Amino acid sequence: MTGAMTDFLLILISTVLVNNFVLVQFLGLCPFMGVSNKLETAMGMSLATTFVLTLSSVCSYLVYSALLKPFGLEYLQTIAFILVIAVVVQFTEMVVHKTSPMLYKLLGIFLPLITTNCAVLGVALLNIKKQNGFIESIAYGFGAAVGFSLALVLFSAIRERVAVADVPVPFRGAAIGMVTAGLMSLAFMGFAGLVQF
Amino acid sequence: MSLIRMSSPHVYKANSTANVMRLVLLATLPGITALTVFFGWGTLIQIVWAALLAVAFEAAILKLRRRPLGFYLSDGSAIVTALLLAVAIPPFAPWWVTAVGVFVAIVIAKHLYGGLGQNPFNPAMVAYALLLISFPVEMTRWTSPFVLNGEGWPVASFMDTLGAIFGSVEHIWYDSFTGATPLDELRHRGGLTTEETWRQSLVLSQGIGAWHAVSAAWFMGGIFLLYRKIITWHAPISMLLALAVCATLFYGFDPDSYADPFFHLSTGATMLAAFFIITDPVSSATSNRGRIIFGASIGVLIFIIRTWGNYPDGVAFAVLLLNLAAPFIDLYSQPRSYGHSRANKGRGGKA
């Protein structure tokens, strides 16, 4: 039991800090740049992505091990995962629409865009590549989502501050955002070597 | 005894930025002296070189941004940034390492964000982290203290040091008196226990005094800043306390694999960071409670990166990581405003 707990913890530390999906593996950059102008939307997006990522990580694992593998259809994994992700996103969209119309409005186009968030597909494919089991897939998906959320929320808090700073005109907006993302990535390199996973 | 009666305001002169920067420069004197005594002329040369570059880059970028030169240059903030970077990089680092560092600090980390007072990251630490990742060989070749190199004080003559930094002397020559720092030794010790490492390593058994002295000097400078109320106690004390608590817990639990708390406090850049880096009013958290969270988190991160990470000293990364968390910490550590029963946490209400 303690072994499983340690594994779980190591996967979390690895995916949240050491191999952060956004800042170290550079996946999911579109929502990272696109939804980080305001803290509220960033938080909503983080929650939605956490939900989708964890769920799709598990679902895609199940589809792979229960459907694709027994029938020898591994070569269909990419297209199958895209389908699974689309379904999970649609489901999330319906839930958010019913439970929080305000958030639904704030997220706007970005909610359907989770479908094309490469981090989501990345997690599904990496699960297979790393031969993660069922529990590990949950931990991996959840850790990736927490790492994504951490980066996104911190980034949006900085961007709100930078938005009112006297940034030179050619660097305003996305340009200084990119510079900031680069410096955040630099900071996250400090975690290198914490976990060999 | 007659008291002079005056009505308010009693504080009649605002503390200008230039004055604050002058006091910070004054407070670094003990640290610079200690570094020069134990590690040779390199530190002084780096400081002068970095300061010249900093003023030049600052002037150039101000020109490009069409801002008044005199007003911005005279506040001395560029020189402080250059100094903090120069004391952090190895005394015998080649001239271009310093040049790249100062460029990154002044142009990218400071002026792209709008200049003094608006940079979310500490410029000196951005530059240091970037240099450490880009030029690991040059950046990890720290000088051995003069007590270890056999020829006594100073480590190298002034002209030789100048030659080593500006590239006219072969690299081999100064390899002979550069060596691992105490943190390096303890980090890359293979399977030895702390005590065995201590006995085997010359740096730890004989040279450690130099690092203790340098840390003590930075500490003195820090006390001066506290006394002059340039900085508040919250961030430095909570950082040192958090680092000491982490180190004590692990050392008490397993003294063979971990270093003792005094070692953590008195080597590397701990004291420099505690009093001169994390007290930067711009890139740290704003409220007192926020500063305590900010400082304590840095202390914990320094311990984590030093103990398990790839880098022997994690100060720069710990500071950057908390710099990027500072705006978020600020949102959740706002003090209670007068007339309200509860603090306004997060965005809450009509902000």
Coordinates of C-alpha atoms in Angstrom, one line a residue:
Chain A
M1 CA 0.0 0.0 0.0
T2 CA 2.7 2.4 0.9
G3 CA 4.5 1.5 -2.3
A4 CA 1.4 2.5 -4.3
M5 CA 1.0 5.7 -2.4
T6 CA 4.7 6.6 -3.0
D7 CA 4.3 5.9 -6.7
F8 CA 1.2 8.0 -6.8
L9 CA 3.0 10.9 -5.1
L10 CA 6.0 10.6 -7.3
I11 CA 3.9 10.7 -10.4
L12 CA 2.1 13.8 -9.1
I13 CA 5.4 15.6 -8.3
S14 CA 6.8 14.5 -11.6
T15 CA 3.9 15.7 -13.7
V16 CA 3.1 18.9 -11.7
L17 CA 6.6 20.3 -11.1
V18 CA 9.5 18.4 -12.8
N19 CA 7.8 17.6 -16.1
N20 CA 5.2 20.3 -16.1
F21 CA 3.1 19.8 -19.2
V22 CA 3.1 23.5 -20.2
L23 CA 6.4 24.8 -18.9
V24 CA 8.7 21.9 -19.5
Q25 CA 7.0 19.7 -22.2
F26 CA 5.4 22.7 -24.0
L27 CA 2.1 21.0 -24.5
G28 CA -1.2 22.9 -24.2
L29 CA 0.3 26.3 -25.1
C30 CA -2.8 27.6 -26.9
P31 CA -5.1 27.9 -23.9
F32 CA -2.0 28.9 -21.8
M33 CA -1.6 32.0 -24.0
G34 CA -5.2 32.4 -24.9
V35 CA -7.1 32.2 -21.6
S36 CA -4.6 33.8 -19.3
N37 CA -5.6 37.4 -19.6
K38 CA -8.0 37.3 -16.7
L39 CA -7.6 35.3 -13.5
E40 CA -11.3 34.3 -13.3
T41 CA -11.4 32.8 -16.7
A42 CA -8.0 31.1 -16.0
M43 CA -9.4 29.5 -12.9
G44 CA -12.6 28.4 -14.7
M45 CA -10.5 27.0 -17.6
S46 CA -8.2 25.2 -15.1
L47 CA -11.2 23.5 -13.4
A48 CA -12.7 22.5 -16.7
T49 CA -9.4 21.2 -18.0
T50 CA -8.7 19.3 -14.8
F51 CA -12.0 17.6 -15.1
V52 CA -11.6 16.8 -18.8
L53 CA -8.0 15.7 -18.6
T54 CA -8.5 13.3 -15.7
L55 CA -11.6 11.8 -17.2
S56 CA -10.2 11.5 -20.7
S57 CA -7.0 10.0 -19.4
V58 CA -9.0 7.2 -17.7
C59 CA -11.4 6.8 -20.6
S60 CA -8.7 6.6 -23.2
Y61 CA -6.9 4.0 -21.2
L62 CA -10.0 1.9 -20.9
V63 CA -10.8 2.2 -24.6
Y64 CA -7.2 1.2 -25.4
S65 CA -7.0 -1.8 -23.1
A66 CA -10.6 -3.0 -23.5
L67 CA -11.2 -2.3 -27.2
L68 CA -8.2 -1.6 -29.2
K69 CA -5.7 -4.0 -27.7
P70 CA -7.9 -7.2 -27.7
F71 CA -8.8 -6.6 -31.4
G72 CA -5.3 -5.7 -32.4
L73 CA -6.4 -2.2 -33.5
E74 CA -3.5 -0.3 -31.8
Y75 CA -2.9 1.7 -34.9
L76 CA -6.2 3.4 -34.5
Q77 CA -5.2 4.9 -31.1
T78 CA -4.8 8.5 -32.2
I79 CA -8.2 8.7 -33.9
A80 CA -9.9 6.8 -31.1
F81 CA -8.5 9.0 -28.5
I82 CA -9.6 12.1 -30.3
L83 CA -13.1 10.7 -30.4
V84 CA -13.0 9.9 -26.7
I85 CA -11.7 13.4 -25.9
A86 CA -14.4 15.0 -28.0
V87 CA -17.1 13.1 -26.2
V88 CA -15.7 14.0 -22.7
V89 CA -15.4 17.7 -23.7
Q90 CA -19.0 17.7 -25.0
F91 CA -20.1 16.1 -21.7
T92 CA -18.2 18.8 -19.7
E93 CA -19.7 21.5 -21.9
M94 CA -23.2 20.3 -21.1
V95 CA -22.4 20.1 -17.4
V96 CA -20.9 23.6 -17.2
H97 CA -23.7 25.0 -19.3
K98 CA -26.3 23.7 -16.9
T99 CA -24.5 24.4 -13.6
S100 CA -22.7 27.7 -14.3
P101 CA -24.0 29.7 -17.2
M102 CA -21.7 32.6 -16.2
L103 CA -18.6 30.4 -16.5
Y104 CA -19.9 29.0 -19.7
K105 CA -20.2 32.5 -21.1
L106 CA -16.7 33.5 -19.8
L107 CA -15.0 30.4 -21.3
G108 CA -16.8 30.9 -24.6
I109 CA -14.9 29.4 -27.4
F110 CA -12.2 27.9 -25.2
L111 CA -14.4 25.2 -23.7
P112 CA -14.9 23.4 -27.1
L113 CA -11.3 24.2 -27.8
I114 CA -10.2 21.8 -24.9
T115 CA -10.8 19.2 -27.6
T116 CA -7.8 20.5 -29.5
N117 CA -5.7 21.1 -26.3
C118 CA -2.7 19.0 -27.2
A119 CA -2.0 18.4 -23.5
V120 CA -5.2 16.3 -23.4
L121 CA -4.2 14.1 -26.4
G122 CA -0.6 14.2 -25.1
V123 CA -1.6 12.6 -21.8
A124 CA -3.7 9.9 -23.5
L125 CA -0.8 9.0 -25.8
L126 CA 1.9 9.2 -23.1
N127 CA -0.1 6.9 -20.9
I128 CA 0.2 4.2 -23.5
K129 CA 3.8 5.0 -24.3
K130 CA 4.8 4.8 -20.6
Q131 CA 2.6 1.7 -20.2
N132 CA 0.8 3.2 -17.3
G133 CA -1.8 1.0 -15.5
F134 CA -5.3 2.1 -14.6
I135 CA -4.4 3.9 -11.3
E136 CA -1.3 5.3 -12.8
S137 CA -3.3 6.7 -15.7
I138 CA -5.6 8.5 -13.2
A139 CA -2.6 9.9 -11.4
Y140 CA -0.9 10.9 -14.6
G141 CA -3.9 12.7 -16.0
F142 CA -4.7 14.4 -12.8
G143 CA -1.1 15.5 -12.2
A144 CA -0.8 16.8 -15.7
A145 CA -4.0 18.8 -15.2
V146 CA -2.9 20.2 -11.8
G147 CA 0.4 21.2 -13.4
F148 CA -1.4 22.9 -16.3
S149 CA -3.7 24.7 -13.8
L150 CA -0.9 25.8 -11.6
A151 CA 1.0 27.3 -14.6
L152 CA -2.1 28.9 -16.0
V153 CA -3.3 30.5 -12.8
L154 CA 0.1 31.9 -11.8
F155 CA 0.6 33.1 -15.3
S156 CA -2.7 34.9 -15.5
A157 CA -2.0 36.6 -12.1
I158 CA 1.3 37.9 -13.5
R159 CA -0.3 38.9 -16.8
E160 CA -2.8 41.0 -15.0
R161 CA 0.0 42.9 -13.4
V162 CA 2.0 43.2 -16.6
A163 CA -1.0 44.5 -18.4
V164 CA -0.9 47.7 -16.4
A165 CA 2.9 48.1 -16.6
D166 CA 4.6 50.5 -18.9
V167 CA 5.8 47.8 -21.3
P168 CA 7.5 49.1 -24.5
V169 CA 4.9 49.3 -27.3
P170 CA 6.3 46.6 -29.6
F171 CA 6.2 44.2 -26.7
R172 CA 2.7 44.8 -25.4
G173 CA 0.2 41.9 -25.3
A174 CA 1.2 38.5 -26.6
A175 CA 4.9 39.4 -27.0
I176 CA 5.6 40.1 -23.3
G177 CA 3.3 37.1 -22.5
M178 CA 5.7 34.9 -24.5
V179 CA 8.7 36.4 -22.7
T180 CA 7.0 35.8 -19.3
A181 CA 6.2 32.2 -20.2
G182 CA 9.8 31.7 -21.2
L183 CA 11.0 33.1 -17.8
M184 CA 8.5 30.9 -16.0
S185 CA 9.9 27.9 -17.9
L186 CA 13.4 29.0 -16.8
A187 CA 12.2 29.0 -13.2
F188 CA 10.7 25.6 -13.5
M189 CA 14.0 24.2 -14.7
G190 CA 15.1 24.5 -11.0
F191 CA 12.9 21.4 -10.3
A192 CA 15.0 19.3 -12.7
G193 CA 16.3 16.1 -11.1
L194 CA 13.9 16.0 -8.2
V195 CA 12.2 12.8 -9.4
Q196 CA 13.6 10.4 -12.0
F197 CA 10.4 9.3 -13.6
Chain B
M1 CA 15.1 68.9 29.7
S2 CA 12.9 70.8 27.3
L3 CA 11.1 68.9 24.6
I4 CA 10.8 70.5 21.2
R5 CA 7.1 70.5 20.4
M6 CA 6.2 70.0 16.8
S7 CA 3.0 69.2 15.1
S8 CA 2.7 66.6 12.4
P9 CA 3.9 65.7 9.9
H10 CA 7.1 64.5 11.6
V11 CA 8.6 62.8 8.6
Y12 CA 9.3 65.7 6.4
K13 CA 11.5 64.1 3.8
A14 CA 10.6 61.3 1.5
N15 CA 13.1 58.5 1.1
S16 CA 14.1 58.7 -2.5
T17 CA 14.9 55.7 -4.6
A18 CA 18.4 56.9 -5.1
N19 CA 18.9 57.1 -1.3
V20 CA 17.6 53.6 -0.8
M21 CA 19.9 52.3 -3.5
R22 CA 22.8 54.1 -1.9
L23 CA 22.1 52.5 1.5
V24 CA 21.8 49.0 -0.2
L25 CA 25.2 49.6 -1.9
L26 CA 26.6 50.6 1.5
A27 CA 25.2 47.4 3.1
T28 CA 26.9 45.2 0.5
L29 CA 30.4 46.5 1.5
P30 CA 31.1 43.9 4.2
G31 CA 30.0 41.1 1.9
I32 CA 32.2 42.4 -1.0
T33 CA 35.1 42.9 1.4
A34 CA 34.8 39.3 2.6
L35 CA 34.5 37.9 -0.9
T36 CA 37.6 39.8 -2.0
V37 CA 39.6 38.8 1.0
F38 CA 38.9 35.1 0.7
F39 CA 38.4 34.7 -3.1
G40 CA 40.7 37.3 -4.6
W41 CA 40.3 40.4 -6.8
G42 CA 37.9 38.7 -9.2
T43 CA 34.7 39.8 -7.3
L44 CA 35.8 43.5 -7.4
I45 CA 36.7 43.3 -11.1
Q46 CA 33.3 41.6 -11.9
I47 CA 31.4 44.3 -10.0
V48 CA 33.1 47.2 -11.8
W49 CA 32.7 45.5 -15.2
A50 CA 29.0 44.6 -14.5
A51 CA 28.3 48.1 -13.3
L52 CA 29.8 49.7 -16.4
L53 CA 27.8 47.4 -18.6
A54 CA 24.6 47.9 -16.6
V55 CA 24.8 51.7 -17.0
A56 CA 25.6 51.4 -20.7
F57 CA 22.7 49.0 -21.3
E58 CA 20.3 51.1 -19.2
A59 CA 21.3 54.2 -21.1
A60 CA 20.9 52.5 -24.5
I61 CA 17.5 51.0 -23.7
L62 CA 16.3 54.3 -22.2
K63 CA 17.4 56.0 -25.4
L64 CA 15.4 53.5 -27.4
R65 CA 12.4 54.0 -25.3
R66 CA 12.8 57.8 -25.5
R67 CA 13.0 58.3 -21.7
P68 CA 15.0 61.0 -19.9
L69 CA 18.5 59.5 -19.3
G70 CA 19.5 61.5 -16.3
F71 CA 16.4 60.9 -14.2
Y72 CA 16.4 57.1 -14.6
L73 CA 20.2 56.6 -14.5
S74 CA 20.7 58.6 -11.3
D75 CA 18.5 56.3 -9.2
G76 CA 21.3 53.7 -9.1
S77 CA 19.0 50.7 -9.4
A78 CA 20.9 49.4 -12.4
I79 CA 24.1 49.4 -10.4
V80 CA 22.5 47.5 -7.5
T81 CA 21.2 44.9 -10.0
A82 CA 24.7 44.6 -11.6
L83 CA 26.3 44.3 -8.2
L84 CA 24.0 41.5 -7.0
L85 CA 24.6 39.6 -10.1
A86 CA 28.4 40.2 -10.0
V87 CA 28.7 38.8 -6.5
A88 CA 26.7 35.7 -7.4
I89 CA 28.7 34.6 -10.4
P90 CA 32.2 33.0 -9.9
P91 CA 35.0 35.6 -9.5
F92 CA 37.0 34.2 -12.4
A93 CA 34.1 33.9 -14.9
P94 CA 35.0 35.2 -18.4
W95 CA 34.0 38.7 -19.2
W96 CA 31.3 37.6 -21.7
V97 CA 29.4 35.6 -19.1
T98 CA 29.0 38.8 -17.1
A99 CA 28.1 40.7 -20.2
V100 CA 25.3 38.3 -21.2
G101 CA 24.0 38.2 -17.7
V102 CA 23.8 42.0 -17.4
F103 CA 22.1 42.3 -20.7
V104 CA 19.5 39.8 -19.7
A105 CA 19.0 41.4 -16.3
I106 CA 18.7 45.0 -17.5
V107 CA 17.1 44.7 -20.9
I108 CA 14.9 41.6 -20.8
A109 CA 14.0 41.2 -17.1
K110 CA 13.7 44.9 -16.3
H111 CA 13.1 47.2 -19.3
L112 CA 10.9 44.9 -21.4
Y113 CA 8.5 45.0 -18.4
G114 CA 8.5 48.7 -18.2
G115 CA 11.6 49.4 -16.0
L116 CA 12.1 50.0 -12.3
G117 CA 9.2 49.1 -10.2
Q118 CA 7.3 47.0 -12.7
N119 CA 9.4 43.9 -13.3
P120 CA 7.7 40.7 -12.0
F121 CA 11.0 38.8 -11.7
N122 CA 14.1 39.8 -9.9
P123 CA 16.5 40.8 -12.7
A124 CA 19.7 39.6 -11.1
M125 CA 18.2 36.2 -10.4
V126 CA 16.7 35.8 -13.9
A127 CA 20.2 36.5 -15.3
Y128 CA 21.8 34.1 -12.8
A129 CA 19.4 31.3 -13.6
L130 CA 19.8 31.8 -17.4
L131 CA 23.6 31.8 -17.1
L132 CA 23.6 28.7 -14.9
I133 CA 21.6 26.8 -17.5
S134 CA 23.4 28.2 -20.6
F135 CA 27.0 28.1 -19.4
P136 CA 27.1 25.4 -16.7
V137 CA 30.9 25.0 -17.0
E138 CA 31.8 28.6 -16.4
M139 CA 29.2 29.1 -13.8
T140 CA 30.1 26.2 -11.6
R141 CA 33.8 26.9 -11.5
W142 CA 34.0 28.8 -8.2
T143 CA 37.3 29.8 -6.8
S144 CA 38.8 27.9 -3.8
P145 CA 39.4 30.2 -0.8
F146 CA 43.0 31.4 -0.5
V147 CA 43.7 29.1 2.5
L148 CA 43.5 26.1 0.2
N149 CA 45.6 27.0 -2.8
G150 CA 49.0 26.8 -1.1
E151 CA 50.3 30.2 -2.2
G152 CA 48.6 32.2 0.4
W153 CA 46.9 35.5 0.1
P154 CA 45.8 36.8 -2.4
V155 CA 44.5 34.0 -4.6
A156 CA 46.0 35.6 -7.7
S157 CA 47.6 39.0 -8.4
F158 CA 45.4 41.8 -9.6
M159 CA 46.8 41.7 -13.2
D160 CA 46.6 37.9 -13.4
T161 CA 43.0 38.0 -12.4
L162 CA 42.2 40.8 -14.9
G163 CA 44.0 38.6 -17.5
A164 CA 42.0 35.5 -16.6
I165 CA 38.6 37.3 -16.8
F166 CA 39.3 39.2 -20.1
G167 CA 40.7 36.1 -21.8
S168 CA 44.4 36.8 -22.3
V169 CA 45.5 34.0 -20.0
E170 CA 45.0 30.3 -20.7
H171 CA 42.1 28.6 -19.0
I172 CA 44.4 25.9 -17.6
W173 CA 46.1 28.5 -15.5
Y174 CA 43.1 29.3 -13.4
D175 CA 41.7 25.8 -13.3
S176 CA 44.4 25.2 -10.7
F177 CA 42.8 27.4 -8.1
T178 CA 39.1 26.8 -8.8
G179 CA 37.3 24.0 -7.0
A180 CA 34.0 22.7 -5.7
T181 CA 32.0 24.8 -3.2
P182 CA 30.9 23.1 0.1
L183 CA 27.4 22.7 -1.4
D184 CA 28.9 21.0 -4.5
E185 CA 31.0 18.6 -2.3
L186 CA 28.0 17.6 -0.3
R187 CA 25.7 17.2 -3.3
H188 CA 28.1 15.1 -5.4
R189 CA 29.5 12.8 -2.7
G190 CA 28.4 9.4 -4.1
G191 CA 27.6 7.0 -1.3
L192 CA 29.4 8.7 1.5
T193 CA 27.7 9.8 4.7
T194 CA 27.8 13.4 5.7
E195 CA 30.5 12.8 8.2
E196 CA 32.7 10.9 5.8
T197 CA 32.4 13.6 3.2
W198 CA 33.3 16.2 5.8
R199 CA 36.5 14.3 6.7
Q200 CA 37.5 13.6 3.1
S201 CA 36.8 16.9 1.5
L202 CA 39.5 19.6 1.9
V203 CA 37.0 22.3 1.2
L204 CA 34.7 21.2 4.0
S205 CA 37.3 20.4 6.6
Q206 CA 39.6 23.4 6.1
G207 CA 38.0 25.9 3.7
I208 CA 34.5 26.1 5.1
G209 CA 35.5 29.1 7.3
A210 CA 35.7 31.3 4.2
W211 CA 32.0 30.7 3.4
H212 CA 31.0 31.2 7.0
A213 CA 32.8 34.5 7.0
V214 CA 31.2 35.6 3.7
S215 CA 27.7 34.6 5.0
A216 CA 28.4 36.5 8.3
A217 CA 29.3 39.6 6.3
W218 CA 26.1 39.5 4.3
F219 CA 24.2 39.0 7.5
M220 CA 25.8 42.1 8.9
G221 CA 24.8 44.1 5.9
G222 CA 21.3 42.7 6.2
I223 CA 21.1 43.8 9.9
F224 CA 22.2 47.3 8.8
L225 CA 19.3 47.4 6.2
L226 CA 16.9 46.2 8.8
Y227 CA 18.2 48.9 11.3
R228 CA 17.8 51.6 8.7
K229 CA 14.3 50.2 7.9
I230 CA 15.1 49.8 4.2
I231 CA 13.7 46.2 4.5
T232 CA 11.2 44.6 6.8
W233 CA 12.0 41.5 8.8
H234 CA 9.2 39.4 7.5
A235 CA 10.6 37.8 4.3
P236 CA 14.2 37.2 5.5
I237 CA 13.4 35.8 8.9
S238 CA 10.7 33.5 7.6
M239 CA 13.0 32.3 4.9
L240 CA 15.8 31.5 7.3
L241 CA 13.5 30.0 9.8
A242 CA 11.8 27.8 7.1
L243 CA 15.2 26.6 5.8
A244 CA 16.4 25.9 9.3
V245 CA 13.3 24.0 10.3
C246 CA 13.4 21.8 7.2
A247 CA 17.1 21.1 7.7
T248 CA 16.7 20.4 11.4
L249 CA 13.8 17.9 10.7
F250 CA 15.8 16.0 8.1
Y251 CA 19.1 16.2 10.0
G252 CA 17.5 15.0 13.2
F253 CA 15.9 12.2 11.4
D254 CA 18.9 11.0 9.4
P255 CA 22.2 12.9 10.1
D256 CA 24.1 10.6 7.7
S257 CA 22.3 11.7 4.6
Y258 CA 21.5 15.3 5.3
A259 CA 23.5 18.4 6.2
D260 CA 23.0 20.2 9.4
P261 CA 20.9 23.4 9.6
F262 CA 23.9 25.7 10.4
F263 CA 25.6 24.4 7.2
H264 CA 22.5 25.4 5.2
L265 CA 22.3 28.8 6.7
S266 CA 26.0 29.6 6.4
T267 CA 26.9 28.4 2.9
G268 CA 26.0 29.2 -0.6
A269 CA 23.8 32.3 -1.2
T270 CA 21.5 31.8 1.7
M271 CA 22.3 35.1 3.5
L272 CA 22.7 37.1 0.4
A273 CA 19.3 35.9 -0.8
A274 CA 17.6 36.4 2.5
F275 CA 18.6 40.1 3.0
F276 CA 19.4 41.4 -0.5
I277 CA 17.5 39.4 -3.0
I278 CA 14.1 38.4 -1.6
T279 CA 13.6 41.8 0.0
D280 CA 13.3 43.4 -3.4
P281 CA 10.1 45.4 -3.0
V282 CA 9.0 45.0 -6.6
S283 CA 9.2 41.3 -7.3
S284 CA 8.2 40.0 -3.8
A285 CA 4.8 39.9 -2.2
T286 CA 3.4 43.2 -0.9
S287 CA 1.7 42.7 2.4
N288 CA 3.5 41.6 5.5
R289 CA 1.6 38.4 5.7
G290 CA 2.3 37.8 2.0
R291 CA 6.0 38.4 2.7
I292 CA 6.0 35.7 5.4
I293 CA 4.4 33.2 3.0
F294 CA 6.8 34.3 0.2
G295 CA 9.9 34.0 2.4
A296 CA 9.0 30.7 4.0
S297 CA 8.2 29.1 0.6
I298 CA 11.6 30.2 -0.7
G299 CA 13.3 28.7 2.3
V300 CA 11.5 25.4 1.8
L301 CA 12.2 25.4 -2.0
I302 CA 15.9 26.1 -1.4
F303 CA 16.1 23.1 0.9
I304 CA 14.3 20.9 -1.6
I305 CA 16.4 21.9 -4.6
R306 CA 19.7 21.7 -2.6
T307 CA 18.9 18.3 -1.2
W308 CA 17.2 16.5 -4.1
G309 CA 17.5 18.7 -7.2
N310 CA 20.2 18.8 -9.9
Y311 CA 21.6 22.1 -8.8
P312 CA 23.8 22.4 -5.7
D313 CA 22.4 25.8 -4.8
G314 CA 18.7 26.4 -5.5
V315 CA 18.5 30.0 -4.4
A316 CA 18.0 31.6 -7.9
F317 CA 15.3 29.1 -8.9
A318 CA 13.5 29.3 -5.6
V319 CA 13.4 33.1 -5.8
L320 CA 12.2 33.0 -9.4
L321 CA 9.5 30.4 -8.6
L322 CA 8.1 32.5 -5.8
N323 CA 8.5 35.7 -8.0
L324 CA 6.0 34.1 -10.4
A325 CA 3.7 33.2 -7.5
A326 CA 3.9 36.6 -5.8
P327 CA 1.0 38.3 -7.7
F328 CA -1.2 35.3 -6.8
I329 CA 0.0 35.4 -3.1
D330 CA -0.8 39.1 -3.1
L331 CA -4.4 38.4 -4.1
Y332 CA -4.9 36.0 -1.2
S333 CA -3.0 37.8 1.5
Q334 CA -4.6 41.3 1.5
P335 CA -4.8 42.8 4.9
R336 CA -8.2 43.7 6.4
S337 CA -9.1 47.2 5.4
Y338 CA -10.4 49.6 8.0
G339 CA -14.1 49.3 8.5
H340 CA -14.4 45.8 7.3
S341 CA -14.6 42.8 9.6
R342 CA -12.9 40.4 7.2
A343 CA -10.0 40.7 4.8
N344 CA -10.9 40.9 1.2
K345 CA -9.4 37.6 -0.1
G346 CA -9.0 36.9 -3.8
R347 CA -10.9 39.1 -6.2
G348 CA -14.1 39.2 -4.0
G349 CA -16.8 41.8 -4.3
K350 CA -16.6 44.7 -6.7
A351 CA -12.9 45.1 -7.2

